[in-house]
PDB file of C-alpha atoms in Angstrom:
ATOM      1  CA  MET A   1      38.165  33.207   3.201  1.00 51.00           C
ATOM      2  CA  SER A   2      34.491  33.422   4.081  1.00 53.00           C
ATOM      3  CA  ASN A   3      33.727  30.355   1.928  1.00 56.00           C
ATOM      4  CA  GLU A   4      36.558  28.372   3.545  1.00 57.00           C
ATOM      5  CA  THR A   5      35.231  29.210   7.021  1.00 47.00           C
ATOM      6  CA  ASN A   6      31.716  28.208   6.029  1.00 53.00           C
ATOM      7  CA  ASP A   7      33.038  24.929   4.576  1.00 57.00           C
ATOM      8  CA  ILE A   8      34.906  24.160   7.806  1.00 49.00           C
ATOM      9  CA  ILE A   9      31.867  25.044   9.947  1.00 49.00           C
ATOM     10  CA  ASP A  10      29.605  22.924   7.718  1.00 56.00           C
ATOM     11  CA  THR A  11      32.041  20.000   7.901  1.00 52.00           C
ATOM     12  CA  ILE A  12      32.331  20.196  11.697  1.00 48.00           C
ATOM     13  CA  TYR A  13      28.569  20.607  12.121  1.00 48.00           C
ATOM     14  CA  GLU A  14      27.859  17.611   9.845  1.00 53.00           C
ATOM     15  CA  LYS A  15      30.292  15.479  11.853  1.00 46.00           C
ATOM     16  CA  LYS A  16      28.616  16.502  15.127  1.00 47.00           C
ATOM     17  CA  VAL A  17      25.150  15.748  13.761  1.00 44.00           C
ATOM     18  CA  SER A  18      26.373  12.461  12.318  1.00 45.00           C
ATOM     19  CA  ASN A  19      27.969  11.404  15.636  1.00 47.00           C
ATOM     20  CA  GLN A  20      24.875  12.434  17.598  1.00 46.00           C
ATOM     21  CA  ALA A  21      22.637  10.446  15.261  1.00 44.00           C
ATOM     22  CA  GLN A  22      24.799   7.366  15.784  1.00 48.00           C
ATOM     23  CA  ASN A  23      24.423   7.659  19.561  1.00 48.00           C
ATOM     24  CA  LEU A  24      20.615   7.901  19.546  1.00 45.00           C
ATOM     25  CA  PRO A  25      18.768   4.737  20.604  1.00 47.00           C
ATOM     26  CA  GLU A  26      16.758   3.005  17.909  1.00 50.00           C
ATOM     27  CA  LYS A  27      13.026   3.486  18.051  1.00 50.00           C
ATOM     28  CA  GLY A  28      10.829   0.427  18.097  1.00 63.00           C
ATOM     29  CA  PHE A  29      11.977  -2.854  19.553  1.00 69.00           C
ATOM     30  CA  ARG A  30      14.994  -5.038  19.078  1.00 84.00           C
ATOM     31  CA  LYS A  31      14.614  -8.376  17.380  1.00 87.00           C
ATOM     32  CA  SER A  32      16.299 -11.499  18.725  1.00 85.00           C
ATOM     33  CA  SER A  33      18.596 -13.461  16.504  1.00 83.00           C
ATOM     34  CA  LYS A  34      17.080 -16.432  14.698  1.00 83.00           C
ATOM     35  CA  ALA A  35      15.668 -19.143  16.959  1.00 81.00           C
ATOM     36  CA  LYS A  36      18.025 -22.072  17.427  1.00 78.00           C
ATOM     37  CA  TYR A  37      15.219 -24.629  17.036  1.00 73.00           C
ATOM     38  CA  GLN A  38      12.120 -24.161  14.959  1.00 76.00           C
ATOM     39  CA  ILE A  39       8.981 -26.160  14.255  1.00 77.00           C
ATOM     40  CA  PHE A  40       9.181 -26.824  10.548  1.00 78.00           C
ATOM     41  CA  ASP A  41       5.742 -28.369  10.111  1.00 82.00           C
ATOM     42  CA  GLU A  42       3.301 -26.727  12.508  1.00 83.00           C
ATOM     43  CA  SER A  43       0.345 -28.796  11.334  1.00 86.00           C
ATOM     44  CA  GLU A  44       2.269 -32.047  11.995  1.00 84.00           C
ATOM     45  CA  PHE A  45       3.312 -30.740  15.431  1.00 76.00           C
ATOM     46  CA  THR A  46      -0.323 -29.882  16.247  1.00 79.00           C
ATOM     47  CA  ARG A  47      -1.552 -33.239  14.917  1.00 83.00           C
ATOM     48  CA  GLY A  48       0.973 -35.069  17.129  1.00 77.00           C
ATOM     49  CA  ARG A  49      -0.305 -33.268  20.216  1.00 75.00           C
ATOM     50  CA  GLU A  50      -3.913 -34.003  19.271  1.00 78.00           C
ATOM     51  CA  VAL A  51      -3.096 -37.705  18.838  1.00 81.00           C
ATOM     52  CA  LEU A  52      -1.578 -37.778  22.327  1.00 77.00           C
ATOM     53  CA  GLY A  53      -4.750 -36.163  23.658  1.00 77.00           C
ATOM     54  CA  GLU A  54      -6.622 -39.330  22.685  1.00 81.00           C
ATOM     55  CA  ILE A  55      -4.724 -41.455  25.240  1.00 83.00           C
ATOM     56  CA  ILE A  56      -7.064 -40.623  28.135  1.00 82.00           C
ATOM     57  CA  VAL A  57     -10.736 -41.114  27.210  1.00 84.00           C
ATOM     58  CA  HIS A  58     -14.113 -40.944  28.947  1.00 86.00           C
ATOM     59  CA  GLY A  59     -14.772 -44.040  31.020  1.00 88.00           C
ATOM     60  CA  MET A  60     -11.197 -44.363  32.282  1.00 88.00           C
ATOM     61  CA  LEU A  61     -10.340 -43.902  35.940  1.00 88.00           C
ATOM     62  CA  ALA A  62      -7.263 -41.814  35.049  1.00 84.00           C
ATOM     63  CA  SER A  63      -7.891 -38.221  34.156  1.00 77.00           C
ATOM     64  CA  GLY A  64      -6.066 -35.227  32.817  1.00 71.00           C
ATOM     65  CA  GLY A  65      -2.491 -34.997  31.832  1.00 75.00           C
ATOM     66  CA  THR A  66       0.172 -32.351  31.665  1.00 79.00           C
ATOM     67  CA  ASP A  67       3.519 -31.808  30.060  1.00 85.00           C
ATOM     68  CA  ILE A  68       6.822 -30.097  30.671  1.00 91.00           C
ATOM     69  CA  ASP A  69       7.050 -27.020  28.476  1.00 93.00           C
ATOM     70  CA  TRP A  70      10.836 -26.917  28.183  1.00 95.00           C
ATOM     71  CA  LEU A  71      13.478 -29.274  29.545  1.00 96.00           C
ATOM     72  CA  ILE A  72      17.181 -28.626  29.042  1.00 97.00           C
ATOM     73  CA  GLU A  73      19.710 -31.307  30.000  1.00 97.00           C
ATOM     74  CA  HIS A  74      23.433 -30.614  30.060  1.00 97.00           C
ATOM     75  CA  LYS A  75      26.069 -32.926  31.533  1.00 97.00           C
ATOM     76  CA  GLY A  76      23.407 -34.699  33.597  1.00 97.00           C
ATOM     77  CA  SER A  77      21.937 -31.523  35.130  1.00 98.00           C
ATOM     78  CA  PHE A  78      18.631 -29.890  34.240  1.00 98.00           C
ATOM     79  CA  ILE A  79      16.827 -26.622  33.628  1.00 98.00           C
ATOM     80  CA  ILE A  80      13.045 -26.974  33.460  1.00 98.00           C
ATOM     81  CA  LEU A  81      10.729 -24.180  32.329  1.00 98.00           C
ATOM     82  CA  GLU A  82       6.949 -24.140  32.750  1.00 97.00           C
ATOM     83  CA  PHE A  83       5.126 -21.281  31.009  1.00 97.00           C
ATOM     84  CA  LYS A  84       1.822 -19.941  32.309  1.00 97.00           C
ATOM     85  CA  GLY A  85      -0.271 -17.109  30.908  1.00 97.00           C
ATOM     86  CA  PHE A  86      -1.452 -14.297  33.165  1.00 97.00           C
ATOM     87  CA  HIS A  87      -5.156 -13.692  33.629  1.00 95.00           C
ATOM     88  CA  ASN A  88      -6.038 -10.714  35.853  1.00 94.00           C
ATOM     89  CA  ASP A  89      -2.406 -10.534  37.072  1.00 96.00           C
ATOM     90  CA  LYS A  90      -2.315 -14.147  38.261  1.00 96.00           C
ATOM     91  CA  ILE A  91      -1.333 -17.542  36.940  1.00 97.00           C
ATOM     92  CA  ASN A  92      -2.986 -20.859  37.752  1.00 95.00           C
ATOM     93  CA  ILE A  93      -0.971 -24.014  38.376  1.00 96.00           C
ATOM     94  CA  PRO A  94      -2.906 -27.290  38.681  1.00 93.00           C
ATOM     95  CA  GLN A  95      -2.186 -29.002  42.010  1.00 93.00           C
ATOM     96  CA  GLY A  96      -1.230 -32.270  40.318  1.00 91.00           C
ATOM     97  CA  GLN A  97       1.275 -30.470  38.102  1.00 94.00           C
ATOM     98  CA  ILE A  98       2.949 -28.604  40.957  1.00 96.00           C
ATOM     99  CA  ILE A  99       3.129 -31.799  43.047  1.00 94.00           C
ATOM    100  CA  ALA A 100       4.838 -33.553  40.132  1.00 95.00           C
ATOM    101  CA  TYR A 101       7.258 -30.637  39.740  1.00 97.00           C
ATOM    102  CA  GLU A 102       8.007 -30.610  43.483  1.00 97.00           C
ATOM    103  CA  LYS A 103       8.864 -34.321  43.453  1.00 97.00           C
ATOM    104  CA  LEU A 104      10.861 -34.087  40.213  1.00 97.00           C
ATOM    105  CA  TYR A 105      12.804 -31.084  41.525  1.00 98.00           C
ATOM    106  CA  GLU A 106      13.514 -32.794  44.856  1.00 97.00           C
ATOM    107  CA  LYS A 107      14.667 -36.076  43.293  1.00 97.00           C
ATOM    108  CA  LEU A 108      16.849 -34.461  40.619  1.00 97.00           C
ATOM    109  CA  ASN A 109      18.575 -32.245  43.186  1.00 98.00           C
ATOM    110  CA  GLN A 110      19.457 -35.305  45.288  1.00 97.00           C
ATOM    111  CA  SER A 111      21.735 -36.695  42.590  1.00 95.00           C
ATOM    112  CA  THR A 112      22.482 -33.782  40.271  1.00 97.00           C
ATOM    113  CA  LYS A 113      21.576 -30.103  39.852  1.00 98.00           C
ATOM    114  CA  CYS A 114      18.158 -28.914  38.715  1.00 98.00           C
ATOM    115  CA  TYR A 115      16.654 -25.458  38.290  1.00 98.00           C
ATOM    116  CA  LEU A 116      12.909 -25.343  37.706  1.00 98.00           C
ATOM    117  CA  TYR A 117      11.321 -22.023  36.775  1.00 98.00           C
ATOM    118  CA  ILE A 118       7.674 -21.112  36.518  1.00 98.00           C
ATOM    119  CA  VAL A 119       7.447 -18.338  33.922  1.00 98.00           C
ATOM    120  CA  GLY A 120       4.418 -16.073  33.839  1.00 98.00           C
ATOM    121  CA  CYS A 121       3.809 -14.104  30.693  1.00 97.00           C
ATOM    122  CA  ASP A 122       1.269 -11.942  28.983  1.00 96.00           C
ATOM    123  CA  ASP A 123       0.592 -12.275  25.278  1.00 91.00           C
ATOM    124  CA  ILE A 124       4.140 -11.298  24.295  1.00 89.00           C
ATOM    125  CA  ASP A 125       6.511 -11.688  21.391  1.00 84.00           C
ATOM    126  CA  PHE A 126       9.410 -13.857  22.596  1.00 90.00           C
ATOM    127  CA  SER A 127      11.439 -12.671  19.606  1.00 92.00           C
ATOM    128  CA  ASN A 128      11.621  -9.249  21.305  1.00 94.00           C
ATOM    129  CA  PRO A 129      14.463  -9.602  23.850  1.00 95.00           C
ATOM    130  CA  ASP A 130      13.143  -6.600  25.811  1.00 96.00           C
ATOM    131  CA  SER A 131       9.699  -8.115  26.481  1.00 95.00           C
ATOM    132  CA  SER A 132       8.882  -8.557  30.165  1.00 97.00           C
ATOM    133  CA  ILE A 133       8.158 -11.897  31.778  1.00 98.00           C
ATOM    134  CA  TRP A 134       7.838 -12.871  35.435  1.00 98.00           C
ATOM    135  CA  ILE A 135       9.500 -15.875  37.058  1.00 98.00           C
ATOM    136  CA  PHE A 136       9.987 -17.771  40.260  1.00 98.00           C
ATOM    137  CA  GLU A 137      12.225 -20.757  40.935  1.00 98.00           C
ATOM    138  CA  MET A 138      10.981 -23.969  42.555  1.00 98.00           C
ATOM    139  CA  ASN A 139      13.333 -23.331  45.486  1.00 97.00           C
ATOM    140  CA  GLN A 140      11.209 -20.248  46.305  1.00 98.00           C
ATOM    141  CA  TRP A 141       8.068 -22.387  46.146  1.00 98.00           C
ATOM    142  CA  SER A 142       9.579 -25.088  48.380  1.00 96.00           C
ATOM    143  CA  ASN A 143      10.695 -22.513  50.948  1.00 97.00           C
ATOM    144  CA  ASN A 144       7.240 -20.845  51.042  1.00 96.00           C
ATOM    145  CA  ILE A 145       8.533 -17.553  49.625  1.00 97.00           C
ATOM    146  CA  ILE A 146       5.744 -17.814  47.048  1.00 97.00           C
ATOM    147  CA  PRO A 147       2.353 -17.971  48.834  1.00 95.00           C
ATOM    148  CA  LYS A 148       0.518 -21.255  48.203  1.00 92.00           C
ATOM    149  CA  SER A 149      -3.102 -20.265  47.791  1.00 91.00           C
ATOM    150  CA  THR A 150      -5.960 -22.248  46.264  1.00 91.00           C
ATOM    151  CA  THR A 151      -8.429 -19.380  46.641  1.00 88.00           C
ATOM    152  CA  ASP A 152      -8.305 -15.994  44.962  1.00 85.00           C
ATOM    153  CA  VAL A 153      -7.751 -13.476  47.761  1.00 78.00           C
ATOM    154  CA  TYR A 154      -9.008 -10.659  45.492  1.00 78.00           C
ATOM    155  CA  ASP A 155     -12.270 -12.410  44.579  1.00 78.00           C
ATOM    156  CA  GLU A 156     -14.757 -12.793  47.445  1.00 72.00           C
ATOM    157  CA  LYS A 157     -16.849 -15.234  45.371  1.00 74.00           C
ATOM    158  CA  SER A 158     -13.872 -17.514  44.758  1.00 71.00           C
ATOM    159  CA  ASN A 159     -14.078 -21.026  46.155  1.00 76.00           C
ATOM    160  CA  LYS A 160     -11.172 -23.316  46.905  1.00 74.00           C
ATOM    161  CA  GLN A 161      -9.964 -24.726  43.603  1.00 81.00           C
ATOM    162  CA  ASN A 162      -7.893 -27.687  42.464  1.00 89.00           C
ATOM    163  CA  LYS A 163      -5.113 -25.320  41.451  1.00 93.00           C
ATOM    164  CA  PHE A 164      -2.712 -22.881  43.008  1.00 95.00           C
ATOM    165  CA  ILE A 165      -3.027 -19.195  42.244  1.00 96.00           C
ATOM    166  CA  VAL A 166       0.197 -17.168  42.057  1.00 97.00           C
ATOM    167  CA  TYR A 167       0.010 -13.393  41.733  1.00 97.00           C
ATOM    168  CA  ARG A 168       2.337 -11.406  39.495  1.00 98.00           C
ATOM    169  CA  GLU A 169       3.453  -9.312  42.481  1.00 97.00           C
ATOM    170  CA  TYR A 170       5.222 -12.347  44.019  1.00 97.00           C
ATOM    171  CA  MET A 171       7.193 -13.098  40.873  1.00 98.00           C
ATOM    172  CA  GLU A 172      10.372 -11.425  39.660  1.00 98.00           C
ATOM    173  CA  GLU A 173      10.079  -9.340  36.499  1.00 98.00           C
ATOM    174  CA  ILE A 174      12.853  -9.903  33.973  1.00 98.00           C
ATOM    175  CA  THR A 175      13.222  -9.565  30.218  1.00 97.00           C
ATOM    176  CA  VAL A 176      13.310 -12.371  27.677  1.00 97.00           C
ATOM    177  CA  ASP A 177      17.028 -11.580  27.318  1.00 96.00           C
ATOM    178  CA  GLY A 178      17.371 -11.834  31.106  1.00 97.00           C
ATOM    179  CA  LEU A 179      15.867 -15.320  31.025  1.00 98.00           C
ATOM    180  CA  ARG A 180      18.277 -16.297  28.243  1.00 97.00           C
ATOM    181  CA  GLU A 181      21.217 -15.033  30.311  1.00 98.00           C
ATOM    182  CA  LEU A 182      19.940 -16.963  33.352  1.00 98.00           C
ATOM    183  CA  ILE A 183      19.703 -20.183  31.329  1.00 98.00           C
ATOM    184  CA  ASP A 184      23.216 -19.665  29.939  1.00 98.00           C
ATOM    185  CA  SER A 185      24.577 -19.018  33.460  1.00 98.00           C
ATOM    186  CA  HIS A 186      23.202 -22.388  34.589  1.00 98.00           C
ATOM    187  CA  TRP A 187      24.661 -24.037  31.470  1.00 97.00           C
ATOM    188  CA  LYS A 188      28.084 -22.613  32.404  1.00 97.00           C
ATOM    189  CA  GLU A 189      27.615 -23.822  35.985  1.00 98.00           C
ATOM    190  CA  PHE A 190      26.859 -27.331  34.691  1.00 98.00           C
ATOM    191  CA  GLU A 191      30.094 -27.250  32.673  1.00 96.00           C
ATOM    192  CA  LYS A 192      32.027 -27.024  35.967  1.00 94.00           C
ATOM    193  CA  LEU A 193      30.203 -29.893  37.726  1.00 91.00           C
TER     194      LEU A 193
END
């Protein structure tokens, strides 16, 4: 009888421990599923960008150049993402780039729907869905919710620059997964237009 009781207790205890172990969160970080699009030849991708860099040369009146980091079109509507790295809890946006984004955003929203996000990030791993990023939408910029400053308010030696400085504290913190969900919500919205 004593052995039977011990067997039952051991069986129940093992089931409890097993169930508790299944309910514990995993340590470490989650990994996103495989990227939908990948660069297969990184050297060719880099070479292509370097070739484009040769368009504007010394001696020309035109200067600089910028790109759109990510543009998604669906049923004639758009999601645009511009990624900026944080340095001392702030991102820098060249004035010419933000003017172009303002005009693009305004024109696209006259005839269709457009969401344009500025995404601030530290040196993160985008394959970790729990990584934090910070965002603001162009609508917030247009409505002066995001302060438009060309001088660093935290640096007394800072002069007016040809770029806007946006501090992390004015941006919304979300996860990489949160950004993915936001993009998918806009995609679903575009399906209904």
